[in-house]
Amino acid sequence: MAKMTLAQLKALRDETKKDIDRRDTEGKDVMIVVGMGTCGIAAGAKDAISSFIDEIKEHDLTNVTIKQTGCMGLCHSEPTVDVKAPGMPDTIYGNVTAELAKEIIVKHVIGKELISKHVLDRPASDIMKEQN
Amino acid sequence: MAVKNFVLVCGGTACESTKGDEIFKALLKSATKHGIKDDVQIIKTGCFGFCEKGPIVKVLPEEEFYVEVTPEDAEDIIAETVVKGRTVERLAYKDASTKGSVSSEKIKFYQKQYRVVLRNCGLINPEDINEYIARDGYLALEKCLTGELTPDSVIEHLKVSGLRGRGGAGFPTWLKWNFSKNVTADQKYVVCNADEGDPGAYMDRSTCEGDPHSIIEAMAIAGFTCGADTGYIYIRAEYPLAIERLNIAIEQAKEAGLLGDNILGSDFSFNLEIRLGAGAFVCGEETALLASIEGKRGMPIPKPPFPAVKGLWGKPSIINNVETFANIPVILTKGGAWFKSIGTAGSPGTKVFALTGQIENSGLVEVPMGTTLRDIVFDIGGGIKNGRKFKAVQTGGPSGGVITEQFLDTPIDFDTLTSIGSMMGSGGMIVMSEDDCIVDVTKFYLEFCVEESCGKCSPCRIGTKKMHEILEKITSGKGEMDDIQKLKDIGKAMKTASLCGLGQTAANPVLSTLKYFEDEYLEHIQDGKCRAGSCKDLMQYKVVTEKCIGCTVCARKCPVNCIEGERKAPHFIVQEKCVKCGACYEACKFDAITIS
Ligand SMILES: Cc1cc2nc3c(=O)[nH]c(=O)nc-3n(C[C@H](O)[C@H](O)[C@H](O)COP(=O)(O)O)c2cc1C
Ligand code: SF4
Ligand code: SF4
Ligand code: FES
């Protein structure tokens, strides 16, 4: 590394901060869990994850954790993604492509709006509420 | 694609010695094999504090916490957890009470901890300056150089924060810095005390290993504040890994223009060098330490003048402990008031303790000042090993004393510890159970002080030796009643007449254990009994006549043939000849031999 100036130090910190913040789970209230069973991986779960990570960076979101889990038992709709965000019902999306991942970040996480046509499942309690 | 997982491998001394590095390499190899090298970042970090169960591997963001990992486990960690998101059950940390696997955020060991000093340990790669910078590293120094912080406002923040030195005495840091700042001199110095001589203590080592830049940054800020352009880190040569990490960090900081001449293009210059100590305990004492840096014999000199006014080569020198320094960059970025809000009124902030002895989870713990000993020992530490009974905790090392059961709920800080006859010291915490003999433990500390006394003044040189002799007498069953008074008298004399802290405090373990466990001393002297069964000379092996069936096994095993008795009749041991080897005890299948 060459000798830095004040401005360069600031820039370096801003640039590296986002990456390292992802190691810290404290204070993160949005969780995105991607099904990574063999079926999910085959169906492109990795693309979905990359897309989530890029989009989170793009929008400077610091409160989102992305976790992966084994098969969620919904193999027909893999890759599946479970999104937990404050003020929103826990939602599972199916057939999540890289594009849909972007949309989930923009609409669901930031915009607080369900992307209805891709919703696979919602906790029974929410569906009940809706029917009343 | 962007990195999806982080695998953090402990690179602390304890884990390195148990194959941390091999695990790191095996993980890299597996990741390459699975074609996911770019999806996962494998990082060697500093100590997680959980050394007892090391080597530790943590996988993020899953928060999988794997313990006692071997290089052979690397493949499963990559193939199962990183590729498929599944827990490798056999490696997962199991809660002692529930036996279930738990992820790192739920481990009791960490729940009551609060990490300020160890904020980066186990999270960043200490050999990469960028990772430190990303965690707001060098932000405080930056503020100094942009004028956002001035020497006066740094002092003000430290004053508001209430930070007290973590090297043992708890002296207000702002005062020390202010003394040095207000002296006019052509040359000033900043010194970091990383001598860490307390037996069982390794908090400073872990901080140097896990977050070396925090110390470098703080020392540069000290230089900025009091007008020093040179600093020394005095560290014991027995800490090779810490020295290596510090050296790497210093090199990287120099290259980046964060150390050296004209830091970040400003007119502030600060150079830093490492000085190795030979590991004498007394060299941790500040005046002896400075003498040692000057190339003289490491012996204390009377104070005042204090080093802040007249220190290294007669120049004003700020000398602080590693942990003290590590707190400073955070105090300056988050503000003195923030720090003040943690801990107790008289001792703000946190303290790192090295928890060892008869404890389930030994390791490094950082808790807010004012946490009770019960929380530390039973919640964080998981209680006493093998379900034995708690006896006491020794804090303050060879200068400290014992804390007994009655004080388990006392919130601990500098002042409460002193008021109950112990002291904070550097943070070694040795837990004793009913199996530890209090006299024997005390003898261990005295032995340490006899070895470490530099011999310059006689109260310490002779006093420690005399006390040790008396304790030796008591533990070998030859104690006399007036020995107790003698111990107290010598102790008092040493306290007042010794030249430096070593001699002044060397009697503390004796005086404190006499205060709380006098009955155990008396038992040794009057009844020839050691209730913990650890003083060999006081033990008696006996045959329980009712249980002995006369199988003769013990008699045949006894190396000195001191067991007598007819076949099929109860045997007995001739005490005068017994050498207490325990062979009969091991050999008897009928539990007919007892120790008392
Ligand atoms: C015998 C003796 C040994 C000491 N050993 C250490 C040590 O290993 N590390 C340390 O930081 N301070 C040690 N000290 C305390 C130092 O003299 C000094 O008070 C401390 O470095 C000041 O830093 P602080 O204000 O940050 O605590 C020792 C003191 C005595 C009397
Ligand atoms: S008190 Fe002990 S260690 Fe300190 S100067 Fe005297 S002899 Fe040396
Ligand atoms: S302890 Fe050893 S020496 Fe003593 S009686 Fe047993 S076997 Fe013999
Ligand atoms: S050295 Fe690995 S946890 Fe302490």
Tab-separated table of C-alpha atoms in Angstrom, chain A residues 1-10 12-26 34-38 41 45-47 49-51 53-54 57 65-71, chain B residues 1-6 8 35-36 39 41 43 60-63 81-86 105 123-125 129-131 133-139 142 145-146 254-259 264-265:
chain	number	residue	atom	x	y	z
A	1	MET	CA	0.000	0.000	0.000
A	2	ALA	CA	1.275	3.434	-0.840
A	3	LYS	CA	1.200	6.210	1.707
A	4	MET	CA	-2.287	7.550	2.059
A	5	THR	CA	-3.715	10.986	2.463
A	6	LEU	CA	-6.626	11.768	4.752
A	7	ALA	CA	-9.066	11.605	1.877
A	8	GLN	CA	-7.753	8.251	0.754
A	9	LEU	CA	-8.065	6.816	4.242
A	10	LYS	CA	-11.685	7.947	4.394
A	12	LEU	CA	-10.788	3.160	1.917
A	13	ARG	CA	-12.796	2.951	5.109
A	14	ASP	CA	-16.090	3.589	3.326
A	15	GLU	CA	-15.282	1.047	0.712
A	16	THR	CA	-14.257	-1.753	3.057
A	17	LYS	CA	-16.787	-1.097	5.757
A	18	LYS	CA	-19.751	-2.667	3.998
A	19	ASP	CA	-17.966	-5.926	3.531
A	20	ILE	CA	-16.829	-6.237	7.081
A	21	ASP	CA	-20.151	-5.136	8.532
A	22	ARG	CA	-21.611	-8.271	7.082
A	23	ARG	CA	-19.627	-10.274	9.616
A	24	ASP	CA	-21.373	-8.496	12.445
A	25	THR	CA	-24.863	-9.805	13.155
A	26	GLU	CA	-25.723	-7.256	15.797
A	34	VAL	CA	-31.972	-19.049	1.008
A	35	GLY	CA	-32.708	-22.756	0.574
A	36	MET	CA	-29.474	-24.353	-0.481
A	37	GLY	CA	-30.340	-28.017	-0.619
A	38	THR	CA	-28.922	-29.922	-3.555
A	41	ILE	CA	-28.249	-25.224	-5.715
A	45	ALA	CA	-29.767	-20.602	-5.520
A	46	LYS	CA	-26.233	-19.318	-5.903
A	47	ASP	CA	-27.263	-16.752	-8.478
A	49	ILE	CA	-27.533	-15.189	-3.284
A	50	SER	CA	-25.064	-13.225	-5.392
A	51	SER	CA	-27.825	-11.031	-6.567
A	53	ILE	CA	-25.484	-9.481	-1.888
A	54	ASP	CA	-24.939	-7.111	-4.809
A	57	LYS	CA	-24.421	-3.256	-1.341
A	65	THR	CA	-28.306	-10.789	7.031
A	66	ILE	CA	-28.297	-13.432	4.361
A	67	LYS	CA	-28.207	-16.977	5.587
A	68	GLN	CA	-28.439	-20.204	3.766
A	69	THR	CA	-30.138	-23.296	4.947
A	70	GLY	CA	-30.610	-26.837	3.768
A	71	CYS	CA	-33.589	-27.929	1.678
B	1	MET	CA	-19.668	-13.169	-7.383
B	2	ALA	CA	-19.582	-11.463	-4.053
B	3	VAL	CA	-18.549	-13.377	-1.009
B	4	LYS	CA	-21.386	-15.339	0.496
B	5	ASN	CA	-19.869	-16.861	3.615
B	6	PHE	CA	-17.128	-16.015	6.040
B	8	LEU	CA	-13.341	-17.336	10.738
B	35	GLY	CA	-15.042	-24.654	-6.722
B	36	ILE	CA	-16.333	-22.083	-4.231
B	39	ASP	CA	-17.774	-17.408	-2.649
B	41	GLN	CA	-13.694	-15.749	2.589
B	43	ILE	CA	-9.968	-15.520	7.567
B	60	LEU	CA	-20.991	-16.533	9.141
B	61	PRO	CA	-23.697	-15.524	8.587
B	62	GLU	CA	-25.009	-18.848	9.837
B	63	GLU	CA	-23.397	-18.193	13.206
B	81	THR	CA	-22.091	-25.749	6.084
B	82	VAL	CA	-20.749	-23.502	3.382
B	83	VAL	CA	-22.101	-25.331	0.342
B	84	LYS	CA	-25.350	-26.644	1.771
B	85	GLY	CA	-26.041	-24.526	4.813
B	86	ARG	CA	-26.218	-27.473	7.165
B	105	GLU	CA	-25.164	-15.796	19.414
B	123	LEU	CA	-13.755	-10.785	13.801
B	124	ILE	CA	-10.999	-9.296	11.713
B	125	ASN	CA	-7.821	-10.604	10.209
B	129	ILE	CA	-4.745	-3.267	8.034
B	130	ASN	CA	-7.723	-2.787	5.707
B	131	GLU	CA	-9.895	-4.869	7.979
B	133	ILE	CA	-9.672	0.437	8.950
B	134	ALA	CA	-13.041	-0.943	7.886
B	135	ARG	CA	-14.028	-1.230	11.543
B	136	ASP	CA	-13.556	2.510	12.085
B	137	GLY	CA	-9.861	1.955	12.595
B	138	TYR	CA	-7.615	5.027	12.477
B	139	LEU	CA	-10.755	7.158	12.547
B	142	GLU	CA	-7.839	10.936	11.493
B	145	LEU	CA	-5.213	15.295	12.204
B	146	THR	CA	-8.213	17.060	10.679
B	254	LYS	CA	4.157	2.702	7.977
B	255	GLU	CA	3.492	1.755	4.386
B	256	ALA	CA	0.055	3.286	4.538
B	257	GLY	CA	1.446	6.499	5.936
B	258	LEU	CA	-0.240	6.009	9.322
B	259	LEU	CA	3.060	5.826	11.175
B	264	LEU	CA	-1.420	11.259	6.374
B	265	GLY	CA	0.364	14.229	4.879
